[in-house]
C-alpha angles and dihedrals in degrees: 000000000000123000092224120114136185118236113227105177099099106011106058099091093037090049094051094046095044094046094049089049093047093046089065091061104079100158145353113193098157126207119333141146111260095215123139110252120237087248134019113278113252121242123222116189128202133173145049143325093309086070105021108116094185112309090129089061087076103046132079101258141120128271088255086078098037134076101182096123138076134313091027110099094017098129104054112005095034088219135060113272100174094265114133093232142069087256141340129000132226090264091055091055092044089054089051092050090049090051092246127133120252105280113232123220110283090231095051107124119243141102096236097076115139122183101191090108095042136259141256116232099164121132128198110243095022120137135187088255118074090222094060106111086335114198094019101070143038103265123222088250090057092044087056091050089052090051089054088054088057090048089055091047091053092047092050092048101041109015127248099288098051094040090052089051090056093046095048093048094044125104118232115207123197135189108171140134104057094098093048087068100032090060089063089063107032095049133044090260119172093194109125116229113233140141086267090061091054089049091053091052093048091042092057091048093050091048089060092045092051090049090054089046090055089052090053108273115140108162120069136176126196139186114215115220121280121234094285096193090060095058107111091238092059099031088063090059089074113096116274089256090062125067098173129102121287100261098202092058093044091053091052090056091049093051090047092051093051090051092047093053092047095048094048091051089054092047091052089057095044102043118062113230093009110150126181145174127200120202112209095229089163098060093038094053094042091051091054093045091051099038109023095158091063087065099043094265135123105199127046104167110033117072120233094230128035141054141264127037111350084357083276096151108096093231096123108143095016093249099107130092091239091073144322097217118080142159125233124199121228097235121029089185088074094055133078092208126050096188136355095296110012136074126237124257088257091061093044090052092050091047094048090052090050091046092050100045105015134082094300088062093203090166091070091064088066091048096043115098 
């Protein structure tokens, strides 16, 4: 377990007030014309294992950052694709809602790649910071370099004007930050947690967003961070006498989310035409953990696949160095969590529907010209 700790002496009241205030701000898309574009808006995806559809299958990494083995993918695809789920991810459902095909991993070999509909650059284990699981994942900097390769491909195929039209009308979806905090707990990290650390994480994310903006991107979607301390892999780090969430990790997510909301509000004022939507992944996940039966589920805390308390050991599939023995539930559809850190397809589907039609109004980014 990491040595890092969160100071609580002077921030508790500020944290609670700021988080409650920020939680009310689900989206800010600004003024736009809700006219149907001549073609479907493309979707470009950046981030971590919540959005990685198999890019890590094609890099030199360990099985800790891969999910290309049974029982991953068993529910929908009937074979492992590299997604950290029993089936599809939020981004797969968003693509469906936007009338786009499922976007393959950018690194998937083949000469038939076409990027008119977008691309998926996400990498399981990636963080906003380059040092997060460095050498085992595709960093955000490299994901950005891969996006620039797509920009060049589009320009060569369509010319500068038409490629710019695609890039400016496209939606850019991000899920990043979780691993920047997880690494403090799952490794012997000596990095101290502080407001400055949160600012570094957010700062690296906004640097990437501003770079895409300079290239022509205008419409951005973000997940805030889930309640990290309630993930089975971190919940189990509490002593055996405690079954609650790991408070230190949960507080880090709250601080991060406040900073993310504040920075995006500033960017909206500073960058002309900048439109964004934030999906409240935190509240959505917490609600299902606490009240699974309201969402047609039976189990909110124990993962479907894994071992140890809450099945919090990431041994799902038996291919990882943390253990070859694992348990597998009979029906993933009844669980919030598929493995130690990731939701089931059922949860991803519910979240995508909320994201599309709910307060975050993600759908409007695809309709906004």
